[in-house]
Tab-separated table of C-alpha atoms in Angstrom:
chain	number	residue	atom	x	y	z
A	1	MET	CA	7.434	1.839	-12.032
A	2	LYS	CA	10.723	0.811	-13.648
A	3	ILE	CA	13.745	2.662	-12.260
A	4	ILE	CA	17.402	3.064	-13.162
A	5	TYR	CA	19.377	4.245	-10.151
A	6	PHE	CA	22.576	6.320	-10.110
A	7	GLY	CA	24.531	6.358	-6.827
A	8	SER	CA	28.006	5.670	-5.484
A	9	THR	CA	28.193	6.191	-1.715
A	10	GLU	CA	27.198	4.117	1.315
A	11	ASP	CA	24.045	6.215	1.559
A	12	SER	CA	22.880	4.610	-1.693
A	13	ILE	CA	22.196	1.316	0.082
A	14	TYR	CA	19.447	2.838	2.203
A	15	THR	CA	17.869	4.461	-0.868
A	16	LEU	CA	17.933	1.195	-2.809
A	17	ASP	CA	16.332	-0.653	0.107
A	18	ILE	CA	13.540	1.931	0.331
A	19	LEU	CA	12.788	1.541	-3.374
A	20	LYS	CA	12.955	-2.249	-3.248
A	21	ASN	CA	10.810	-2.519	-0.106
A	22	ASN	CA	8.156	-0.325	-1.732
A	23	ASN	CA	7.968	-2.693	-4.709
A	24	PHE	CA	9.594	-0.459	-7.307
A	25	GLU	CA	11.519	-2.296	-10.010
A	26	ILE	CA	15.226	-1.366	-9.997
A	27	PHE	CA	16.323	-2.390	-13.478
A	28	ALA	CA	19.947	-1.227	-13.226
A	29	ILE	CA	22.386	0.550	-10.939
A	30	PHE	CA	24.975	2.992	-12.265
A	31	THR	CA	27.881	3.600	-9.895
A	32	LYS	CA	31.479	4.806	-9.971
A	33	LYS	CA	34.227	2.276	-10.600
A	34	SER	CA	35.871	0.596	-7.632
A	35	LYS	CA	39.354	1.774	-6.717
A	36	SER	CA	42.232	-0.695	-6.706
A	37	SER	CA	44.191	-0.919	-3.463
A	38	GLY	CA	46.829	-2.992	-1.705
A	39	ARG	CA	50.161	-4.300	-2.895
A	40	GLY	CA	48.606	-6.285	-5.735
A	41	LEU	CA	46.215	-3.432	-6.602
A	42	LYS	CA	43.286	-5.687	-5.866
A	43	THR	CA	39.900	-4.297	-6.924
A	44	ASN	CA	37.497	-4.289	-4.000
A	45	LEU	CA	33.768	-4.245	-4.651
A	46	THR	CA	31.904	-1.256	-3.259
A	47	SER	CA	28.820	-1.659	-1.081
A	48	VAL	CA	26.665	-0.551	-4.025
A	49	GLU	CA	28.143	-3.244	-6.288
A	50	LYS	CA	27.692	-5.907	-3.616
A	51	TYR	CA	24.071	-4.840	-3.217
A	52	GLY	CA	23.477	-5.166	-6.950
A	53	ILE	CA	25.038	-8.615	-7.096
A	54	LYS	CA	23.103	-9.854	-4.055
A	55	ASN	CA	19.803	-8.596	-5.460
A	56	LYS	CA	20.561	-9.633	-9.059
A	57	ILE	CA	20.427	-6.079	-10.408
A	58	ASN	CA	22.441	-5.024	-13.460
A	59	ILE	CA	25.534	-2.973	-12.561
A	60	LYS	CA	27.100	-0.383	-14.867
A	61	LYS	CA	30.338	1.481	-14.034
A	62	PRO	CA	31.187	3.922	-16.839
A	63	ASN	CA	33.964	6.459	-16.277
A	64	THR	CA	31.852	9.108	-17.958
A	65	LEU	CA	28.377	9.494	-19.421
A	66	LYS	CA	29.324	12.299	-21.794
A	67	ASN	CA	29.299	11.312	-25.496
A	68	ASN	CA	28.984	7.658	-24.452
A	69	ASN	CA	26.810	6.213	-27.219
A	70	GLU	CA	26.957	2.702	-25.797
A	71	ILE	CA	25.472	3.886	-22.505
A	72	ILE	CA	22.927	6.129	-24.223
A	73	ASN	CA	21.718	3.181	-26.305
A	74	TYR	CA	21.556	0.954	-23.226
A	75	LEU	CA	19.495	3.490	-21.291
A	76	SER	CA	17.168	4.097	-24.230
A	77	GLU	CA	16.547	0.409	-24.817
A	78	ALA	CA	15.941	-0.233	-21.090
A	79	ASN	CA	12.684	1.716	-21.412
A	80	ALA	CA	12.758	2.791	-17.745
A	81	ASP	CA	10.076	5.142	-16.464
A	82	ILE	CA	12.392	7.312	-14.383
A	83	PHE	CA	16.023	7.698	-13.341
A	84	ILE	CA	16.890	8.452	-9.711
A	85	VAL	CA	20.188	10.093	-8.768
A	86	SER	CA	21.645	10.188	-5.257
A	87	SER	CA	25.290	11.062	-4.543
A	88	TYR	CA	26.474	9.656	-7.864
A	89	GLY	CA	29.535	11.822	-8.517
A	90	ILE	CA	29.390	11.856	-12.338
A	91	ILE	CA	27.709	14.569	-14.412
A	92	ILE	CA	24.623	13.409	-16.300
A	93	PRO	CA	24.411	15.079	-19.739
A	94	LYS	CA	21.263	16.505	-21.318
A	95	LYS	CA	20.937	13.603	-23.788
A	96	ILE	CA	20.504	11.181	-20.898
A	97	LEU	CA	18.210	13.487	-18.915
A	98	GLU	CA	15.794	13.421	-21.853
A	99	ILE	CA	15.575	9.624	-22.079
A	100	PRO	CA	13.125	8.462	-19.356
A	101	LYS	CA	9.373	9.081	-19.550
A	102	TYR	CA	9.237	10.978	-16.243
A	103	GLY	CA	12.698	12.514	-16.419
A	104	VAL	CA	15.469	12.288	-13.813
A	105	ILE	CA	15.021	13.172	-10.140
A	106	ASN	CA	17.748	13.832	-7.614
A	107	ILE	CA	18.143	13.777	-3.825
A	108	HIS	CA	20.033	16.974	-2.956
A	109	PRO	CA	21.192	17.459	0.674
A	110	SER	CA	20.293	21.122	1.152
A	111	LEU	CA	17.208	23.310	1.115
A	112	LEU	CA	17.470	24.560	-2.444
A	113	PRO	CA	18.125	27.038	-3.932
A	114	LYS	CA	20.625	27.461	-1.086
A	115	PHE	CA	23.852	25.461	-1.454
A	116	ARG	CA	23.595	24.234	-5.012
A	117	GLY	CA	26.588	22.333	-6.333
A	118	PRO	CA	28.922	19.544	-5.228
A	119	SER	CA	29.522	20.230	-1.500
A	120	PRO	CA	26.266	21.348	0.180
A	121	VAL	CA	26.769	19.465	3.454
A	122	ALA	CA	30.370	20.543	4.036
A	123	SER	CA	29.492	24.105	3.068
A	124	ALA	CA	26.625	24.257	5.568
A	125	ILE	CA	29.024	23.250	8.367
A	126	LEU	CA	31.810	25.597	7.241
A	127	GLU	CA	29.394	28.519	7.077
A	128	ALA	CA	28.041	27.814	10.574
A	129	GLU	CA	24.473	27.192	9.399
A	130	LYS	CA	22.049	26.315	12.175
A	131	PHE	CA	19.734	24.330	9.904
A	132	THR	CA	19.772	22.428	6.642
A	133	GLY	CA	17.511	19.892	4.935
A	134	VAL	CA	16.978	17.881	1.781
A	135	THR	CA	15.295	18.695	-1.525
A	136	ILE	CA	14.028	16.370	-4.245
A	137	ILE	CA	14.362	18.026	-7.650
A	138	LYS	CA	13.936	17.178	-11.295
A	139	LEU	CA	17.316	17.520	-12.959
A	140	ASP	CA	17.862	19.846	-15.874
A	141	GLU	CA	21.049	20.539	-17.833
A	142	ASN	CA	22.348	23.060	-15.277
A	143	MET	CA	23.620	22.304	-11.783
A	144	ASP	CA	20.783	21.821	-9.279
A	145	THR	CA	18.536	24.422	-10.941
A	146	GLY	CA	15.628	22.150	-11.863
A	147	PRO	CA	12.091	22.366	-10.431
A	148	ILE	CA	11.483	21.288	-6.839
A	149	LEU	CA	9.206	18.327	-6.151
A	150	GLU	CA	9.431	18.389	-2.369
A	151	LYS	CA	11.468	19.864	0.484
A	152	SER	CA	12.005	18.334	3.915
A	153	HIS	CA	11.486	20.160	7.175
A	154	LYS	CA	14.472	22.009	8.595
A	155	VAL	CA	17.136	19.788	10.166
A	156	SER	CA	19.225	21.181	13.027
A	157	ILE	CA	22.982	21.002	12.547
A	158	GLY	CA	24.458	19.856	15.849
A	159	GLU	CA	27.576	21.464	17.255
A	160	ASN	CA	29.473	18.193	16.835
A	161	ASP	CA	27.869	16.958	13.609
A	162	SER	CA	30.417	15.878	11.019
A	163	ALA	CA	29.690	15.986	7.302
A	164	SER	CA	29.433	12.196	7.103
A	165	VAL	CA	26.928	12.005	9.986
A	166	LEU	CA	24.841	14.863	8.629
A	167	GLN	CA	24.941	13.550	5.067
A	168	GLU	CA	23.732	10.108	6.146
A	169	LYS	CA	20.833	11.703	8.013
A	170	LEU	CA	19.833	13.851	5.021
A	171	PHE	CA	20.027	11.089	2.417
A	172	LYS	CA	17.913	8.824	4.606
A	173	MET	CA	15.302	11.576	4.865
A	174	GLY	CA	15.383	12.111	1.116
A	175	SER	CA	15.067	8.401	0.474
A	176	ASP	CA	12.027	8.170	2.748
A	177	MET	CA	10.395	10.928	0.680
A	178	LEU	CA	10.821	9.041	-2.617
A	179	PRO	CA	7.968	6.462	-2.570
A	180	GLY	CA	5.235	9.073	-2.161
A	181	ILE	CA	6.773	11.303	-4.818
A	182	LEU	CA	7.117	8.444	-7.296
A	183	ARG	CA	3.479	7.416	-6.826
A	184	ASN	CA	2.381	11.027	-7.321
A	185	ILE	CA	4.421	11.244	-10.519
A	186	GLU	CA	2.921	8.014	-11.810
A	187	GLN	CA	-0.615	9.236	-11.042
A	188	GLY	CA	0.012	12.697	-12.509
A	189	ASN	CA	-0.473	14.424	-9.151
A	190	GLN	CA	3.066	15.672	-8.479
A	191	ARG	CA	3.667	19.421	-8.276
A	192	PHE	CA	6.827	20.967	-9.773
A	193	ILE	CA	7.860	24.342	-8.320
A	194	SER	CA	10.454	26.559	-10.021
A	195	GLN	CA	13.395	27.658	-7.906
A	196	ASN	CA	13.991	31.300	-7.035
A	197	ASN	CA	17.364	31.921	-8.656
A	198	ASN	CA	17.723	35.224	-6.823
A	199	LYS	CA	18.111	33.309	-3.562
A	200	ALA	CA	20.580	30.752	-4.917
A	201	SER	CA	24.061	30.106	-3.549
A	202	ILE	CA	26.695	27.865	-5.138
A	203	THR	CA	29.136	25.520	-3.411
A	204	LYS	CA	32.551	24.624	-4.761
A	205	LYS	CA	34.197	21.312	-5.502
A	206	ILE	CA	36.349	20.262	-2.552
A	207	ASN	CA	39.992	19.575	-3.379
A	208	LYS	CA	42.588	17.728	-1.339
A	209	ILE	CA	44.492	20.905	-0.457
A	210	ASP	CA	41.352	22.338	1.164
A	211	GLY	CA	41.940	19.987	4.094
A	212	LYS	CA	45.237	21.635	5.127
A	213	ILE	CA	44.852	23.320	8.499
A	214	ASN	CA	45.916	26.932	8.928
A	215	TRP	CA	46.739	27.302	12.623
A	216	ASN	CA	46.579	31.099	12.249
A	217	GLU	CA	42.789	30.796	12.008
A	218	ASN	CA	40.431	30.967	14.987
A	219	ASP	CA	39.754	27.751	16.865
A	220	ILE	CA	36.125	27.515	15.743
A	221	GLU	CA	37.109	27.843	12.070
A	222	ILE	CA	39.506	24.915	12.428
A	223	ILE	CA	36.908	22.832	14.281
A	224	ARG	CA	34.379	23.417	11.494
A	225	LYS	CA	36.943	22.362	8.907
A	226	VAL	CA	37.661	19.106	10.786
A	227	ARG	CA	33.916	18.373	10.924
A	228	ALA	CA	33.203	19.411	7.336
A	229	TYR	CA	36.062	17.479	5.756
A	230	ASP	CA	35.944	14.330	7.899
A	231	LYS	CA	35.248	11.990	4.985
A	232	TRP	CA	36.984	13.863	2.183
A	233	PRO	CA	39.662	15.143	2.009
A	234	GLY	CA	40.315	14.888	5.748
A	235	THR	CA	42.156	17.606	7.669
A	236	PHE	CA	45.920	17.514	7.913
A	237	THR	CA	49.027	19.395	8.948
A	238	PHE	CA	52.783	18.803	8.742
A	239	TRP	CA	55.242	17.895	11.450
A	240	ASN	CA	58.930	17.378	10.624
A	241	ASN	CA	57.947	17.448	6.933
A	242	LYS	CA	55.557	14.529	7.410
A	243	ARG	CA	51.827	14.763	6.927
A	244	ILE	CA	49.693	13.982	9.963
A	245	LYS	CA	45.910	13.862	9.979
A	246	ILE	CA	43.866	15.608	12.645
A	247	ILE	CA	40.862	13.336	13.163
A	248	ASP	CA	39.042	14.852	16.136
A	249	VAL	CA	39.404	18.124	18.050
A	250	ILE	CA	37.417	19.948	20.714
A	251	LYS	CA	37.376	23.586	21.757
A	252	THR	CA	38.709	24.816	25.070
A	253	GLN	CA	38.406	28.039	27.053
A	254	ILE	CA	42.189	28.429	27.290
A	255	ASP	CA	43.500	31.555	25.594
A	256	SER	CA	46.407	31.033	23.243
A	257	ILE	CA	49.455	33.146	24.022
A	258	GLU	CA	51.959	31.091	22.007
A	259	LYS	CA	52.727	31.061	18.297
A	260	PRO	CA	49.927	29.350	16.292
A	261	GLY	CA	50.763	25.706	15.592
A	262	LEU	CA	52.752	25.137	18.807
A	263	VAL	CA	52.038	21.737	20.412
A	264	GLN	CA	51.877	21.363	24.192
A	265	PHE	CA	51.303	18.271	26.334
A	266	ILE	CA	49.348	19.391	29.421
A	267	ASP	CA	47.845	16.979	31.960
A	268	LYS	CA	48.152	14.055	29.516
A	269	LYS	CA	46.310	15.959	26.785
A	270	ILE	CA	47.495	17.404	23.477
A	271	TYR	CA	46.878	21.075	22.803
A	272	VAL	CA	47.723	23.180	19.754
A	273	SER	CA	47.805	26.969	19.678
A	274	THR	CA	45.493	28.765	17.241
A	275	LYS	CA	44.957	32.470	16.619
A	276	ASN	CA	42.829	32.850	19.735
A	277	ARG	CA	42.613	29.690	21.892
A	278	LEU	CA	44.175	26.312	22.439
A	279	LEU	CA	42.565	23.414	20.627
A	280	GLU	CA	42.571	19.973	22.210
A	281	ILE	CA	43.395	17.124	19.839
A	282	LYS	CA	41.500	13.966	20.724
A	283	LYS	CA	42.502	11.727	17.809
A	284	ILE	CA	45.426	11.945	15.433
A	285	GLN	CA	46.962	9.834	12.685
A	286	PHE	CA	50.672	9.920	11.938
A	287	GLU	CA	51.921	9.127	8.456
A	288	ASN	CA	51.595	5.393	7.644
A	289	LYS	CA	50.128	4.693	11.098
A	290	ASN	CA	46.652	3.902	12.388
A	291	VAL	CA	44.429	6.502	14.028
A	292	MET	CA	45.327	6.851	17.704
A	293	SER	CA	43.981	8.612	20.767
A	294	ALA	CA	45.835	11.519	22.348
A	295	ASP	CA	47.189	9.474	25.266
A	296	LYS	CA	48.748	6.917	22.908
A	297	ALA	CA	50.251	9.691	20.806
A	298	ILE	CA	51.773	11.246	23.939
A	299	ASN	CA	53.356	7.911	24.892
A	300	GLY	CA	54.639	7.144	21.406
A	301	TYR	CA	55.666	10.577	20.142
A	302	SER	CA	57.123	12.493	23.082
A	303	ASP	CA	59.163	14.728	20.747
A	304	LEU	CA	55.890	16.180	19.392
A	305	ASN	CA	55.663	18.214	22.627
A	306	GLY	CA	56.994	21.725	22.125
A	307	SER	CA	57.257	21.360	18.349
A	308	SER	CA	55.420	23.378	15.707
A	309	LEU	CA	52.900	22.171	13.176
A	310	ASP	CA	52.953	23.702	9.689
């Protein structure tokens, strides 16, 4: 079976390995463009690009697929049997969905129809879900509404699971499901089950401002936000008009009697008042500095004690 793969994150490497190790032909990889960084705005290759180069697979990095006749012609002429999408980050238009013989299938990290849309993993954490899972679907022109090929078993969401940890787990599960599904498709044995739209829920696109901490919230709400937004956009607050990132926090049993946002150094630990309890900050990152542990922050930023975070 000849495959064109669409994926942009680190999780894509595992998926590509699964396909390759099961003797599927990966004709091309579509991925998002690398971002330039550093003083000279040097373009660094992503892990997906490096994988393609190492394995001599064609790499395509279009900014958009919409109304892109060059890409449409390329995909048509490739004569691939199926397209596989996994954490790609670019909308695939109907014209492209109609190209391959067996259509386009997608690894979606939720138990559809729950948590359709762009942020299923973060949303599951923010909404205090106990379980999640992964669904393989055939894409249609709407967002995550296509027929279901297979669902995983329920996956417990641990109290300390971050979005990046949970997402890696789910995409690995979804990738492991692919070989059997692809063989069933090829043999004409794969079932396609329509989703129950009455049970659907939609997630929103996460924006940078979503990561700003509101210290007037309950401690558990802030903890969930830190876990849900660990990879993007990160959680942050302001101190002396400078942005600082809150990397890791843990709950305490200490009631908060001070104004929310007040910082206190107690027994060589950093605590911040919330609406109901103190939160302990384990790791923090000051503007233009590396991530540091609480004890190093206490030693280097003594004036943080007694100040207020906005």
